mmCIF file of C-alpha atoms in Angstrom:
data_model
loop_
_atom_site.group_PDB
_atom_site.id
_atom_site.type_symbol
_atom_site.label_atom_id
_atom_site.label_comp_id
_atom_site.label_asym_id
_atom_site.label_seq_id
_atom_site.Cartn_x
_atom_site.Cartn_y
_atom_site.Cartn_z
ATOM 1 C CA UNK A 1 8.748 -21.094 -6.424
ATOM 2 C CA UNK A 2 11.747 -19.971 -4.343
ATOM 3 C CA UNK A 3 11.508 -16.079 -3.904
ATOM 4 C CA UNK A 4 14.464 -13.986 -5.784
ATOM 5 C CA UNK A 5 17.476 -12.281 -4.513
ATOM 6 C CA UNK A 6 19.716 -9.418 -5.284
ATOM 7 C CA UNK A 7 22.877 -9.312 -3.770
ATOM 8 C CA UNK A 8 25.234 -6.535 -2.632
ATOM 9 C CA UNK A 9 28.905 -6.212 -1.446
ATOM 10 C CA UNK A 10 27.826 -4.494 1.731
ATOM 11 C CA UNK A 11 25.204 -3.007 3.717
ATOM 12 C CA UNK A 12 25.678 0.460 2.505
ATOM 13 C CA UNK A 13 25.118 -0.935 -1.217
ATOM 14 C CA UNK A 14 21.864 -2.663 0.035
ATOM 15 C CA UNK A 15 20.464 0.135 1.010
ATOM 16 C CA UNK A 16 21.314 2.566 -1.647
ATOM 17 C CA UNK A 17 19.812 0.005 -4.065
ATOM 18 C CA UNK A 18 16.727 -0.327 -2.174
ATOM 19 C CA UNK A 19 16.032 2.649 -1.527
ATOM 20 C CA UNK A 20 16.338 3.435 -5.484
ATOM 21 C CA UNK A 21 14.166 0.631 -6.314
ATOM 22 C CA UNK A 22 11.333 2.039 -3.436
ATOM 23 C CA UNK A 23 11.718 5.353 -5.390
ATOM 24 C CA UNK A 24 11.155 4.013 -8.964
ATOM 25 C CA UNK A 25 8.079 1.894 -6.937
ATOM 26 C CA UNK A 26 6.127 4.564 -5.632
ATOM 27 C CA UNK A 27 6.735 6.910 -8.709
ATOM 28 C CA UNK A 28 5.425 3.627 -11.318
ATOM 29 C CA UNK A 29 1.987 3.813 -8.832
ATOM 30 C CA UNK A 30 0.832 8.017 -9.044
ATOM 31 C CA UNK A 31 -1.972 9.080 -7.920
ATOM 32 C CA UNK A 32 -2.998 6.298 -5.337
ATOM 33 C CA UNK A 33 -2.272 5.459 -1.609
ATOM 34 C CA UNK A 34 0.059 2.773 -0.862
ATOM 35 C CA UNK A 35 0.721 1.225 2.361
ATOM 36 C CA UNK A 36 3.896 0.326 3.835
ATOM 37 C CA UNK A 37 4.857 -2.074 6.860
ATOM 38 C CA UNK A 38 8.457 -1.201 8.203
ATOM 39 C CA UNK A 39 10.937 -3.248 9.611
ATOM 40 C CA UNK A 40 13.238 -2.545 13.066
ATOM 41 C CA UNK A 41 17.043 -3.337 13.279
ATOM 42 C CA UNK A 42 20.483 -1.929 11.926
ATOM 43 C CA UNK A 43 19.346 -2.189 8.013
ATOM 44 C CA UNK A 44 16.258 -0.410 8.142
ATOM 45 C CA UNK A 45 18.094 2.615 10.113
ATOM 46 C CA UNK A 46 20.405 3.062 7.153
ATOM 47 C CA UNK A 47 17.661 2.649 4.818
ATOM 48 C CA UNK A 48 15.740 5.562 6.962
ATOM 49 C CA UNK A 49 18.524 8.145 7.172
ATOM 50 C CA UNK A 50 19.605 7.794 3.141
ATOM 51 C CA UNK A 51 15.236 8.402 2.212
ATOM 52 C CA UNK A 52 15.604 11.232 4.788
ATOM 53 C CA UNK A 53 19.283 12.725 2.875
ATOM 54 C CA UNK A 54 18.198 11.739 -0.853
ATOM 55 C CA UNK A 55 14.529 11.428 -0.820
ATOM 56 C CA UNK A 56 12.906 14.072 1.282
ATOM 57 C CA UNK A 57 11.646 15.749 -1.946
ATOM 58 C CA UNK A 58 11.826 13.453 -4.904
ATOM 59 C CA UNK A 59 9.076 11.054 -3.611
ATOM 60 C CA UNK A 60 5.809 11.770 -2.492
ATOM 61 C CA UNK A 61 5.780 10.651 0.858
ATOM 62 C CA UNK A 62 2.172 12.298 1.319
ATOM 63 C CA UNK A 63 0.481 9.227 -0.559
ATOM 64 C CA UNK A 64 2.532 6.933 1.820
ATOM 65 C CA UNK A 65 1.126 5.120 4.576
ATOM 66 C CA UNK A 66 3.376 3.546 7.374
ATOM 67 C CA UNK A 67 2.472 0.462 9.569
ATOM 68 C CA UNK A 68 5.130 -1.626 10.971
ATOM 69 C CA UNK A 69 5.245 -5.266 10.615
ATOM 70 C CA UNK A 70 6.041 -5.603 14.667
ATOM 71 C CA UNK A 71 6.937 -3.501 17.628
ATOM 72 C CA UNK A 72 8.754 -3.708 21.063
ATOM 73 C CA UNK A 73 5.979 -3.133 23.922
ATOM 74 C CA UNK A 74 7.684 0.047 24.616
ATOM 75 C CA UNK A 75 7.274 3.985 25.065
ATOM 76 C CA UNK A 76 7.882 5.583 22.224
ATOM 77 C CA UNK A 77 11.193 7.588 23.356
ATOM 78 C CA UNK A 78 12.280 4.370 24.268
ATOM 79 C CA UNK A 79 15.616 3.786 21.951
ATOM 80 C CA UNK A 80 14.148 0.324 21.342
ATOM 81 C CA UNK A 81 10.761 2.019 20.191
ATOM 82 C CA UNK A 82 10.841 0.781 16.185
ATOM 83 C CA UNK A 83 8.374 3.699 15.715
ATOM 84 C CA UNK A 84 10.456 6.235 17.798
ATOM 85 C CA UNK A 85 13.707 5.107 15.554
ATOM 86 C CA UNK A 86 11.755 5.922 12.789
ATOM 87 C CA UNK A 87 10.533 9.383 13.594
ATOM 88 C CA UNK A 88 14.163 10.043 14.571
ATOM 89 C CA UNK A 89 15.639 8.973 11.381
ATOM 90 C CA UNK A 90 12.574 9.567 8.882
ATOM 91 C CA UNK A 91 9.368 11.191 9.858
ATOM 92 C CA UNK A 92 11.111 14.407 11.416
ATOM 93 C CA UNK A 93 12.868 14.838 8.396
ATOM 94 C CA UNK A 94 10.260 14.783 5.488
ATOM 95 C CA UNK A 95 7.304 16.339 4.955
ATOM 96 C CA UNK A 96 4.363 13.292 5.641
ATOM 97 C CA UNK A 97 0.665 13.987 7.216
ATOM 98 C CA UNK A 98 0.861 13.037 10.789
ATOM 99 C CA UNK A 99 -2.341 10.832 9.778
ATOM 100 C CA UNK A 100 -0.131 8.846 7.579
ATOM 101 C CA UNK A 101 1.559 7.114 10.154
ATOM 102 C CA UNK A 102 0.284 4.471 11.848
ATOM 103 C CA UNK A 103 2.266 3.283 14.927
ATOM 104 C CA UNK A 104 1.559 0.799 17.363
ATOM 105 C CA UNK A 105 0.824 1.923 20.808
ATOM 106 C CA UNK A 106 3.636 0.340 22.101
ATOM 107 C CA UNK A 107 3.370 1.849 25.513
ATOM 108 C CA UNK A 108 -0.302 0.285 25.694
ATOM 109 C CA UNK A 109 -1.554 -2.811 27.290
ATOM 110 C CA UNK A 110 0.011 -5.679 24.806
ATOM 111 C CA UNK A 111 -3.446 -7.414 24.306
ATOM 112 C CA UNK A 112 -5.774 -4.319 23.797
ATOM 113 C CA UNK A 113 -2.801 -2.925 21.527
ATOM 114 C CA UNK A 114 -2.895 -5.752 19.332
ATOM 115 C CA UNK A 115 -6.791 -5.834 18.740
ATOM 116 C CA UNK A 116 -6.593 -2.359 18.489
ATOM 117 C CA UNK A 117 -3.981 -2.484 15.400
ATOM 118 C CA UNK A 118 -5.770 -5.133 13.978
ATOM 119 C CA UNK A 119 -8.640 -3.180 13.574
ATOM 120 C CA UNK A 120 -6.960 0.243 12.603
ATOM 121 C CA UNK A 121 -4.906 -2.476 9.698
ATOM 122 C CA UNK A 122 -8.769 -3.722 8.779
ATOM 123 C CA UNK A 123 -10.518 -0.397 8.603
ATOM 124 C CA UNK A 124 -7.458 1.113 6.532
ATOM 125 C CA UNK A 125 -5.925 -1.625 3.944
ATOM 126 C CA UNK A 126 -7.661 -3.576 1.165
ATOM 127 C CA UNK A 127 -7.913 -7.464 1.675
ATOM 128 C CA UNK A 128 -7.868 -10.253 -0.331
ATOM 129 C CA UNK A 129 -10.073 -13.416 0.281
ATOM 130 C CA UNK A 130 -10.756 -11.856 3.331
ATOM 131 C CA UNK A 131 -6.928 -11.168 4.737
ATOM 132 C CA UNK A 132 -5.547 -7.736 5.317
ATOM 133 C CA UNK A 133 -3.266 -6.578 2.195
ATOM 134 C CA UNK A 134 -0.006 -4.130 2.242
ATOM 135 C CA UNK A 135 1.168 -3.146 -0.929
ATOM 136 C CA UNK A 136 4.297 -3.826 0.591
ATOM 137 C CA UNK A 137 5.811 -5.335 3.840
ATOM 138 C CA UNK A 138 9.441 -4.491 4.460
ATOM 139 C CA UNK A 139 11.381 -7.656 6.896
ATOM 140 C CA UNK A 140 14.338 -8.453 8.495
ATOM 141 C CA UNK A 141 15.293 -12.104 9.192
ATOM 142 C CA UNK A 142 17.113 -13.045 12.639
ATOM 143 C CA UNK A 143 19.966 -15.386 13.175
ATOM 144 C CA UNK A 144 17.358 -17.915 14.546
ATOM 145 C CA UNK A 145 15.230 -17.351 11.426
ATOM 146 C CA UNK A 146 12.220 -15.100 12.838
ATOM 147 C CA UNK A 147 10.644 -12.279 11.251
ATOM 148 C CA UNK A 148 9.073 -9.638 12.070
ATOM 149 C CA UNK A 149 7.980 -11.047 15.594
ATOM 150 C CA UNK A 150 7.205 -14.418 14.745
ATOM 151 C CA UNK A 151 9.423 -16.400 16.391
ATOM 152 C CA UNK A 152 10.620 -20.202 15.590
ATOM 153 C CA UNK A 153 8.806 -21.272 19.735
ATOM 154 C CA UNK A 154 5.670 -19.387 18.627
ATOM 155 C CA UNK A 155 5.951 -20.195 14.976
ATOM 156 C CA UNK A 156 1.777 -21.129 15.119
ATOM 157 C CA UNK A 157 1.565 -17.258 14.519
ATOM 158 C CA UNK A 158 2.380 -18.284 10.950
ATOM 159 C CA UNK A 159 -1.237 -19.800 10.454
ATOM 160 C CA UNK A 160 -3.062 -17.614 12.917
ATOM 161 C CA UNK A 161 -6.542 -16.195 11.568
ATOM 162 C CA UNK A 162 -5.337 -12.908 13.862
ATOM 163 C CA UNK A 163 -3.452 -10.092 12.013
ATOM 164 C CA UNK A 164 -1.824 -9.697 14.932
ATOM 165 C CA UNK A 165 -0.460 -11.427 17.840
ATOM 166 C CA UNK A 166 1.473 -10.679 20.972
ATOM 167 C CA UNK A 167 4.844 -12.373 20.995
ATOM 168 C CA UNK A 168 7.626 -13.111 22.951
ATOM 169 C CA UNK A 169 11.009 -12.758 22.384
ATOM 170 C CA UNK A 170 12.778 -16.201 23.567
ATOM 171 C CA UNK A 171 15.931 -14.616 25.208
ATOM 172 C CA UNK A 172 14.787 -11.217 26.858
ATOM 173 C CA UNK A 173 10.796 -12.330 27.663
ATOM 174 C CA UNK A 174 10.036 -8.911 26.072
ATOM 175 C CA UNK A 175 6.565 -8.545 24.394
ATOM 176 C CA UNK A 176 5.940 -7.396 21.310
ATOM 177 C CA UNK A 177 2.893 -7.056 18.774
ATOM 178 C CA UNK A 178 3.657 -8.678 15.786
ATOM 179 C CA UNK A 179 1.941 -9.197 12.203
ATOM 180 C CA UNK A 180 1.015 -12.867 11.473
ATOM 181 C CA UNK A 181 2.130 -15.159 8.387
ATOM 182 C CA UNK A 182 -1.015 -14.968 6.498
ATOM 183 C CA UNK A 183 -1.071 -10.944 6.461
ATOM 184 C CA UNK A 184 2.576 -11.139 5.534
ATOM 185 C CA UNK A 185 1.861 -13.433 2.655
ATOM 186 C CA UNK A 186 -1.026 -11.997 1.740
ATOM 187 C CA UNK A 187 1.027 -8.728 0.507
ATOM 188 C CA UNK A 188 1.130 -7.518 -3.438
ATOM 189 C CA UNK A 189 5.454 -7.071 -2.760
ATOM 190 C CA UNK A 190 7.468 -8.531 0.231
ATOM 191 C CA UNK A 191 11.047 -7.633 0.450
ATOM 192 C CA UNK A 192 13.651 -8.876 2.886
ATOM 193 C CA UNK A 193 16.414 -6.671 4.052
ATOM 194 C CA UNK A 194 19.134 -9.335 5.204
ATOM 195 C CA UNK A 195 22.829 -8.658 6.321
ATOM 196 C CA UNK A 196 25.902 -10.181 7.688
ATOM 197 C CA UNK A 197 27.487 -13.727 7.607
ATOM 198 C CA UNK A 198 26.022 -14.399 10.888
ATOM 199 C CA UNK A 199 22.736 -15.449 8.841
ATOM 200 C CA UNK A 200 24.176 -16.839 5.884
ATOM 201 C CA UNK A 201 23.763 -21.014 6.904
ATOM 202 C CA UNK A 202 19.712 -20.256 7.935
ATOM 203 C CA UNK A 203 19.301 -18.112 5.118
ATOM 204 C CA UNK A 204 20.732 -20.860 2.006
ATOM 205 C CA UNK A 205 17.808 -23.263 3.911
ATOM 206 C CA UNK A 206 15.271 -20.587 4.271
ATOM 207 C CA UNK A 207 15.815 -19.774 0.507
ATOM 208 C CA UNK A 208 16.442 -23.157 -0.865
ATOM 209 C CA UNK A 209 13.439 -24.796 1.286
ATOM 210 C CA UNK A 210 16.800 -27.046 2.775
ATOM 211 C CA UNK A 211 18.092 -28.496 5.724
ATOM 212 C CA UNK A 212 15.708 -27.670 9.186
ATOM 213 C CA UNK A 213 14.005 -24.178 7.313
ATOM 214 C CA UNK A 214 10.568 -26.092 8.223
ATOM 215 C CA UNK A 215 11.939 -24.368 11.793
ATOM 216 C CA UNK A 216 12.449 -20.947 10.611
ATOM 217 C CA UNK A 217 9.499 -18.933 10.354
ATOM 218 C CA UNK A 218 11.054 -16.715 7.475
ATOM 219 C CA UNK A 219 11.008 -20.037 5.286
ATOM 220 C CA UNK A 220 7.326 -19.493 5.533
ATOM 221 C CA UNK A 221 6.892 -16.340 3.686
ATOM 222 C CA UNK A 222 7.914 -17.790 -0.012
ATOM 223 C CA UNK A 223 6.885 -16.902 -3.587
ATOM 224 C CA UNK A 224 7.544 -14.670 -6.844
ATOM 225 C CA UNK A 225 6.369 -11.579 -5.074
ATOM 226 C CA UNK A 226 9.082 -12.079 -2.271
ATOM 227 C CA UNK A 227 12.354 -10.234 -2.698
ATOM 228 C CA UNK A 228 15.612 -10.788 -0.477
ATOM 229 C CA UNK A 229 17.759 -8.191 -0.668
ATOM 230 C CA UNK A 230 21.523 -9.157 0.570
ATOM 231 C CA UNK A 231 25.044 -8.391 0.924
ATOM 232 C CA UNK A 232 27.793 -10.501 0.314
ATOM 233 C CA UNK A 233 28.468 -11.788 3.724
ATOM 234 C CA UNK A 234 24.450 -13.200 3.922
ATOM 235 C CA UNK A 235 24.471 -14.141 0.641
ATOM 236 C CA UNK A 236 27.819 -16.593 1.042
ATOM 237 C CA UNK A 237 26.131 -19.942 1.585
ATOM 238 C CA UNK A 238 23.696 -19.664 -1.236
ATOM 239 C CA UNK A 239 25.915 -20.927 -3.858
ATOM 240 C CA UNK A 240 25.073 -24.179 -2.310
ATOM 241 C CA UNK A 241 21.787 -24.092 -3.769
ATOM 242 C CA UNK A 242 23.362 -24.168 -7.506
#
């Protein structure tokens, strides 16, 4: 079943709609915990200063806990720190227990990080048939088709029995601590943030199963409960699908 899609005229549209939808999410659940994996890049910064203008006190951030679906093996003042963006944008500007964020160590050794997180994620989250489970994992989707940190040369990370792996990025060499595909699947609600025209050919054969998308990691996490949320520019080659 190909996952759905809601399409936007630009990024500022995305994100206002999202972040609307996240609202009505959260207040439909009261009463319980729900855990969130966050996403790095341009969208998700939008998408963290408009919950820090409009949301601050009309959701109830104190039920929310944050993981993050990958992170840059990186201090956490560094400006590529997806955590330290975050706090920037978000956590400094709300009022959330300290305990209800759950960063990676990205200043840590790669390997011991990654066990580490994996066992924090095991302790914390409920599983399913064994796997970790997120009530929802936020992504982004690279020109090359990757998400989170799963990368089309290390795309194995899609089957691993790990929740998380240490990946690298193809271009840079950087590490980073990924989740792996069956942890991403194995979430209740998946949504993809997606933007610009750049991605628009890998995303029509990630979303229509078309073309080389057996190459593109993202065409691996697929299903009712997955979500792409687009603008216009993304969203241009899908009409080749009808």
């Amino acid at each position: 079943m190909q996952p759905s899609t809601k399409i936007y005229s630009d990024p500022v549209a995305l994100v206002a709609a999202f972040a609307a939808d996240f609202a009505s999410w959260v207040e439909s659940q009261p009463n319980v915990k729900l855990t969130v994996a966050l996403s790095g890049g341009s969208t998700p910064k939008r998408l963290f200063e408009l919950w820090a203008e409009q949301y601050a006190s009309s959701i109830d951030w104190a039920r929310l806990h944050f993981f993050w679906g990958d992170e840059r093996c990186v201090a956490p003042d560094d400006a590529e720190s997806n955590y330290g963006v975050a706090k920037a944008l978000l956590f400094d500007h709300i009022t959330i227990p300290e305990t209800n964020i759950h960063r990676i160590r990205g200043e840590a050794s790669p390997s011991d990080e990654a066990a580490r997180y994996e066992q924090e994620i095991v302790e914390f989250a409920e599983s399913i048939d064994g796997v970790a489970q997120f009530d929802l994992i936020i992504l982004g989707m690279g020109d090359d088709g990757h998400t989170a940190s799963i990368f089309p040369h290390q795309i194995e990370f899609l089957k691993s029995p790990r929740v998380c792996e240490v990946a690298t990025h193809p271009q840079s060499g950087q590490q980073r601590i990924t989740l792996t595909g069956p942890v991403i699947n194995a979430a209740k609600k998946i949504n993809f943030l997606v933007t610009g025209a750049s991605k628009a050919e890998v995303l029509a054969d990630v979303i229509g199963q078309t073309g080389a998308f057996e190459t593109y990691p993202a065409s691996a996490i697929t299903g009712d409960k997955v979500c792409f949320y687009l603008d216009e520019p993304a969203a241009a080659k899908l009409s080749s699908l009808t």
